[in-house]
Tab-separated table of C-alpha atoms in Angstrom:
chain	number	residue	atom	x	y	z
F	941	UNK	CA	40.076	-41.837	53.009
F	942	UNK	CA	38.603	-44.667	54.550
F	943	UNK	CA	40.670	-48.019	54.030
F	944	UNK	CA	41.389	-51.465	54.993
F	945	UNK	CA	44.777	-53.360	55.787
F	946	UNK	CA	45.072	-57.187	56.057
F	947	UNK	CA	47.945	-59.314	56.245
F	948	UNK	CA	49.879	-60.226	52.988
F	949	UNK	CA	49.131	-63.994	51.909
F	950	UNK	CA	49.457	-66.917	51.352
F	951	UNK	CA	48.577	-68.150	54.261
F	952	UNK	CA	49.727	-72.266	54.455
F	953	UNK	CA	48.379	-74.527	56.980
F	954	UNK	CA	47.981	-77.904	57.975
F	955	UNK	CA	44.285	-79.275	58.816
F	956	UNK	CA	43.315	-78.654	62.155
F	957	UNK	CA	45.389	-75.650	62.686
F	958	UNK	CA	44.726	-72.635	64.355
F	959	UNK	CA	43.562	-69.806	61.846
F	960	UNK	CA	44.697	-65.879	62.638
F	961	UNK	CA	44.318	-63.470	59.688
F	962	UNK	CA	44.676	-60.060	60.676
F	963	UNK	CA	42.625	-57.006	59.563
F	964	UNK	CA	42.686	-52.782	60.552
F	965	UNK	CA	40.892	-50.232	59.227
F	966	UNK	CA	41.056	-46.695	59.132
F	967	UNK	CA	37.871	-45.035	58.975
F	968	UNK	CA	36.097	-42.069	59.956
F	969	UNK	CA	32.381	-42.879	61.946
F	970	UNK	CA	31.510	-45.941	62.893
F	971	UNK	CA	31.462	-48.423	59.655
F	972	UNK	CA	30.167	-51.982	59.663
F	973	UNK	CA	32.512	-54.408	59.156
F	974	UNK	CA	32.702	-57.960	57.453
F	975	UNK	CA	34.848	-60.859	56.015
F	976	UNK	CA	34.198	-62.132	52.432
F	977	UNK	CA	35.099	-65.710	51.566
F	978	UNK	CA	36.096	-66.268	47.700
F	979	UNK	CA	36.220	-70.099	46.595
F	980	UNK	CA	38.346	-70.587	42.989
F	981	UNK	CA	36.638	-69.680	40.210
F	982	UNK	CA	33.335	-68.371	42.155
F	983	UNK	CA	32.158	-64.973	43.437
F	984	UNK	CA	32.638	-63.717	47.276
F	985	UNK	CA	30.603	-64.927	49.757
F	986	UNK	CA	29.483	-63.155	53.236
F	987	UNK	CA	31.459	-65.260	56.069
F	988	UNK	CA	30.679	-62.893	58.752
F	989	UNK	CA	29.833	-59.444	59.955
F	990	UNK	CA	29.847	-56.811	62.543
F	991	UNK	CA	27.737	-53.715	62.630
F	992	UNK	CA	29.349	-52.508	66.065
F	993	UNK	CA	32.113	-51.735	68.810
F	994	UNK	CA	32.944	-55.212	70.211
F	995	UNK	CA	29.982	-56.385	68.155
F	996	UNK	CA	31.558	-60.662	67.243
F	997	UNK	CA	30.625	-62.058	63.773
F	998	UNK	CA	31.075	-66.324	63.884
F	999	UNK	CA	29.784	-68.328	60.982
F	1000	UNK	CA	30.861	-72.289	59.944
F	1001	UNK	CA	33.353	-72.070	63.050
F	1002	UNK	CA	34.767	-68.592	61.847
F	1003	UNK	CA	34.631	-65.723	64.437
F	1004	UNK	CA	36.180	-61.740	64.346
F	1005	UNK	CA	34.976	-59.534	67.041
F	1006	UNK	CA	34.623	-55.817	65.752
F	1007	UNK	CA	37.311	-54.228	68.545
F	1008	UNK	CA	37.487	-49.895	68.045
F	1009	UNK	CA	40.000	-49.418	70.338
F	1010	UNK	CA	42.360	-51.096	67.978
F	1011	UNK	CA	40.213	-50.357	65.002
F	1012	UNK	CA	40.632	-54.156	64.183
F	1013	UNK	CA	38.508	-57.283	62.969
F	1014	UNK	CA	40.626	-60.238	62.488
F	1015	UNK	CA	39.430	-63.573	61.340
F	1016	UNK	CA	39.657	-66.694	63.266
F	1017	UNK	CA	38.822	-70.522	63.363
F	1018	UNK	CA	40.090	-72.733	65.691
F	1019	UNK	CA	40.539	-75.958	63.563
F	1020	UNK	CA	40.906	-75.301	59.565
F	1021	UNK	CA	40.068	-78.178	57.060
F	1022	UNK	CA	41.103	-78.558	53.395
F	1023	UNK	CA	38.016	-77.134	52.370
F	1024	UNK	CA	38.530	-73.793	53.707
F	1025	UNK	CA	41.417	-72.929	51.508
F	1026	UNK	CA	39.904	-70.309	49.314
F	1027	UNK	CA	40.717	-66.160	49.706
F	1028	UNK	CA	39.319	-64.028	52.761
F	1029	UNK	CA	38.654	-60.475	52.176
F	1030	UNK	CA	38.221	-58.081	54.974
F	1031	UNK	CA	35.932	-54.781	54.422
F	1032	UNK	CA	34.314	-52.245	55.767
F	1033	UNK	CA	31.101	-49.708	54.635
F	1034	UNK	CA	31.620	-46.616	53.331
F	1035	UNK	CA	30.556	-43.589	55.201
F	1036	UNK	CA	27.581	-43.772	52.318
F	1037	UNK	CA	26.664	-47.228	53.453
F	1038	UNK	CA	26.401	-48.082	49.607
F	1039	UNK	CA	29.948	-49.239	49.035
F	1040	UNK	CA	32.048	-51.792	50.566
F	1041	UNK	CA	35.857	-51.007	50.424
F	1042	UNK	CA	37.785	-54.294	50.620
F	1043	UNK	CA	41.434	-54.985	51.556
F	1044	UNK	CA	43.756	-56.974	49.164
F	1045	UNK	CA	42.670	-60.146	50.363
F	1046	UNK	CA	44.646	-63.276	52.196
F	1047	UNK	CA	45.238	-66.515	50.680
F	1048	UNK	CA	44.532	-69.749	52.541
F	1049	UNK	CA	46.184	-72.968	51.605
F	1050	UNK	CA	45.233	-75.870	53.976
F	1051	UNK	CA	46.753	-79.043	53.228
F	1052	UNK	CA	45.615	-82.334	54.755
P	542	UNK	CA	16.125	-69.061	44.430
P	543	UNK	CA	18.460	-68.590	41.732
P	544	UNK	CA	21.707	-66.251	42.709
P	545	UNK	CA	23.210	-63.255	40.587
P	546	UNK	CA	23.808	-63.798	36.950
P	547	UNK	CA	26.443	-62.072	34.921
P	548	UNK	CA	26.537	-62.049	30.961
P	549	UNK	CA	28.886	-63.108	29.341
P	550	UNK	CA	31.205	-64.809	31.802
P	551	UNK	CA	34.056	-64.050	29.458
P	552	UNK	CA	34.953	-61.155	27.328
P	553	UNK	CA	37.912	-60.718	24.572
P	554	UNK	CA	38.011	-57.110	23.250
P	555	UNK	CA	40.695	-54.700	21.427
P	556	UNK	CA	42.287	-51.453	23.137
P	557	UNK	CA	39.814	-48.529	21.885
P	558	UNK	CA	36.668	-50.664	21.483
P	559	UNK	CA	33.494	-50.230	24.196
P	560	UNK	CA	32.076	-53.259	26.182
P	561	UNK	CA	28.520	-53.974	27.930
P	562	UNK	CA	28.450	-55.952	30.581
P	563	UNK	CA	25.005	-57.404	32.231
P	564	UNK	CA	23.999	-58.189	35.769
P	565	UNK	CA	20.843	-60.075	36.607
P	566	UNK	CA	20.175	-59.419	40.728
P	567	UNK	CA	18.125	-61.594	42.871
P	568	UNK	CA	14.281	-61.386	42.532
P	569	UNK	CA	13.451	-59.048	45.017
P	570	UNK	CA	16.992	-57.256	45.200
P	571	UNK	CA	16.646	-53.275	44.406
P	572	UNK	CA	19.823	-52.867	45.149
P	573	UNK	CA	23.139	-53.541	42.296
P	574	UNK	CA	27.109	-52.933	43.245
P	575	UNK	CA	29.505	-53.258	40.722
P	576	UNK	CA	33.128	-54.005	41.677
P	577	UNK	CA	36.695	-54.614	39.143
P	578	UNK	CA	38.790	-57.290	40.632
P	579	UNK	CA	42.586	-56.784	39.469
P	580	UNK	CA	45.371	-58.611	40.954
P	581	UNK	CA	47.442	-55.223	41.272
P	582	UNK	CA	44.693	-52.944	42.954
P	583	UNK	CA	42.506	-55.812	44.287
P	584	UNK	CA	38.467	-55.231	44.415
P	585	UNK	CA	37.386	-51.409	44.006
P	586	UNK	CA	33.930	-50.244	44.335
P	587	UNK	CA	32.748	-49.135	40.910
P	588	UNK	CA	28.967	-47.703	41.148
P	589	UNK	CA	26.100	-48.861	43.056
P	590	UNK	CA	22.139	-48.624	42.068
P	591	UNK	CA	19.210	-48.527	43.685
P	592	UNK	CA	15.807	-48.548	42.297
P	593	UNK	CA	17.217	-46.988	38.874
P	594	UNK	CA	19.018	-44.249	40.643
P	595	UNK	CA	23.136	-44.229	41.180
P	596	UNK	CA	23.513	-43.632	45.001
P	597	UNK	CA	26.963	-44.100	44.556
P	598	UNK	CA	30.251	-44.165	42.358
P	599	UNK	CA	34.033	-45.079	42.960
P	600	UNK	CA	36.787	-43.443	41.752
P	601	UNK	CA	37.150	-44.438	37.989
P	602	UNK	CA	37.040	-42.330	34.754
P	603	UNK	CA	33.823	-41.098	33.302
P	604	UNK	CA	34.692	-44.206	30.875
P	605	UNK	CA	33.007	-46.081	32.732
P	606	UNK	CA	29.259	-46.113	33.459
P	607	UNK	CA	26.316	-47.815	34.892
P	608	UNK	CA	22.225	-48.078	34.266
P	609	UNK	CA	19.996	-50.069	36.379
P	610	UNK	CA	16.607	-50.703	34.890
P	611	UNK	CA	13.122	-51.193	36.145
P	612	UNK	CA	13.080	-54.964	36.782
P	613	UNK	CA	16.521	-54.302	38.901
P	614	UNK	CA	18.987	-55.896	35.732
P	615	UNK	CA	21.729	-53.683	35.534
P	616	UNK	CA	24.151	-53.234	32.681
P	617	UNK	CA	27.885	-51.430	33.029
P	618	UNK	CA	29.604	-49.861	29.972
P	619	UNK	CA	33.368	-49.486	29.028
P	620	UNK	CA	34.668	-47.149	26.335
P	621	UNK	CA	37.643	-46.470	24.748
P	622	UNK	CA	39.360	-49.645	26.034
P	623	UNK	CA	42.130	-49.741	27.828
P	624	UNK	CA	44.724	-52.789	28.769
P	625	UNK	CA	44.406	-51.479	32.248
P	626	UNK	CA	40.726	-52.353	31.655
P	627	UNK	CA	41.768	-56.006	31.648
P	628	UNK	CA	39.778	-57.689	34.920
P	629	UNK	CA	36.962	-59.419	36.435
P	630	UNK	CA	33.802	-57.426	36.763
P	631	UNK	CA	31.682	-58.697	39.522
P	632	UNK	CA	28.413	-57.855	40.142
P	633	UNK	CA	26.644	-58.154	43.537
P	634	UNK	CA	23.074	-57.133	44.797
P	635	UNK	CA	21.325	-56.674	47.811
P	636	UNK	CA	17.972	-56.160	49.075
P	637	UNK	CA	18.115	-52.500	50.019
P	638	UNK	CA	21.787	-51.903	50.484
P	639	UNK	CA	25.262	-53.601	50.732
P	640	UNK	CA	25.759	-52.946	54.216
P	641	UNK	CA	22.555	-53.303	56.136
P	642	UNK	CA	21.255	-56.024	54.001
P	643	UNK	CA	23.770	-59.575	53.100
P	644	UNK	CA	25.123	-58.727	49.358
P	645	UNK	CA	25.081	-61.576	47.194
P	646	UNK	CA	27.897	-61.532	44.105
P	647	UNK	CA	27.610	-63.304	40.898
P	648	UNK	CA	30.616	-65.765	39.492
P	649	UNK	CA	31.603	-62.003	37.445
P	650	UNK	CA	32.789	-61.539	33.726
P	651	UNK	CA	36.230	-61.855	32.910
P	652	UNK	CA	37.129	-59.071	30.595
P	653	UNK	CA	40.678	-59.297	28.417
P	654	UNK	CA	41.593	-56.354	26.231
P	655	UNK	CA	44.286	-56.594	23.898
C-alpha cells in the first residue's frame, strides 16, 4: 500500500542552520503531497503542499519541491530559529483523496 | 473564526469500558477526519465524513466507529477498551476534503485506558 518514509529524528540544530529533512513515498497514481508542522502540546498545522510533479510548496521560509522521479518531497529552510523546533510530518493523499497517510514524523530541536 | 474543538481534552477510562469522543469542525467545514496519534505506530487515518456520510475508513477494528451529524459535529466511539487504545485522538476538518481543501486539526483528546 501506499506509504511514507522520513528520516528518523531528532533532528538538533543551532539557529541559523541549514534545515534538510528527508521524505519518499511509495504510492500508486499521482498523490498530493504535504508537510505538517506540530508545535508541543497543539494539533498539526499545514506548512506546505504540493499537488504535482516538480510542483514546490514554500511557506514562513520552508520549501519541498514535489520531485517523481525520485518519488521524494523533502523539507527545507535555509536559516532555522528557536521557534521552529516543533515535529514535521510528511504525507501524502490516499488514492481516495479522503485520507492523509503520514510518516512517523522528525523532531526538530533548534537551540540558540 | 474559531478553529476545531475536541471534547474532552483528556480522557481516563478502564480496559473493557466504551468512550465518546466529540469533534466540533469549522463553520462551514463539511468535511471531518479522525486520526490516533501513538508514539509506536505514529498518526493513522481512522474514518473520514462528509456531509453525514463515511467516504472513508482506516484499518482499525469494527470497535471503533464514527457519526457525523447535520451541523458537521462529529462524534467517534470506542468499545471494549483496550490498553492499546491508549492515545491522542485528533480531529481535523476541511471544507470539502483533506486533500484539495487545507485541513485544519484540533489540540485532540488524550485518551488513557487502564
Amino acid at each position: 500500500g501506499d506509504s511514507v518514509t522520513q528520516m528518523e529524528g531528532p533532528v538538533t540544530l543551532s539557529e541559523e542552520a541549514f534545515l534538510t529533512i528527508n521524505c519518499t513515498y511509495t504510492a500508486t497514481g499521482y498523490p498530493s503531497l504535504f508537510w505538517y508542522v506540530q508545535y508541543p502540546g497543539e494539533g498539526l498545522q499545514l506548512l506546505l503542499k504540493a499537488t504535482k510533479a516538480d510542483d514546490k510548496g514554500s511557506n514562513k521560509g520552508f520549501e519541498a519541491t514535489y520531485r517523481k522521479e525520485t518519488t521524494s518531497f523533502h523539507l527545507e529552510k535555509g536559516s532555522v530559529q528557536v521557534s521552529d523546533s516543533a515535529v514535521y510530518f510528511c504525507a501524502l493523499s490516499d488514492q481516495a483523496g479522503t485520507a492523509l497517510i503520514f510518516g512517523k514524523g522528525t523532531t526538530l530541536s533548534v537551540s540558540s | 473564526k474559531a478553529g476545531v474543538t475536541q471534547t474532552p481534552r483528556y480522557l481516563i477510562k478502564t480496559r473493557g469500558q466504551q468512550v465518546t469522543l466529540s469533534c466540533s469542525p469549522i463553520s462551514g467545514h463539511r468535511s471531518v477526519s479522525w486520526y490516533q496519534q501513538t508514539p509506536g505506530q505514529g498518526l493513522q487515518f481512522l474514518f473520514e465524513y462528509f456531509s453525514e456520510t463515511q467516504r472513508n475508513k482506516g484499518n482499525f477494528p469494527g470497535r471503533f466507529s464514527g457519526r457525523q451529524f447535520s451541523n458537521s459535529r462529529s462524534e467517534m466511539n470506542v468499545s471494549t477498551l483496550e490498553l492499546g487504545d491508549s492515545a491522542l485522538y485528533l480531529c481535523a476538518s476541511s471544507y470539502l476534503g483533506p486533500t484539495s481543501y487545507e485541513q485544519y486539526f484540533g489540540p485532540g483528546t488524550r485518551l488513557t485506558v487502564t
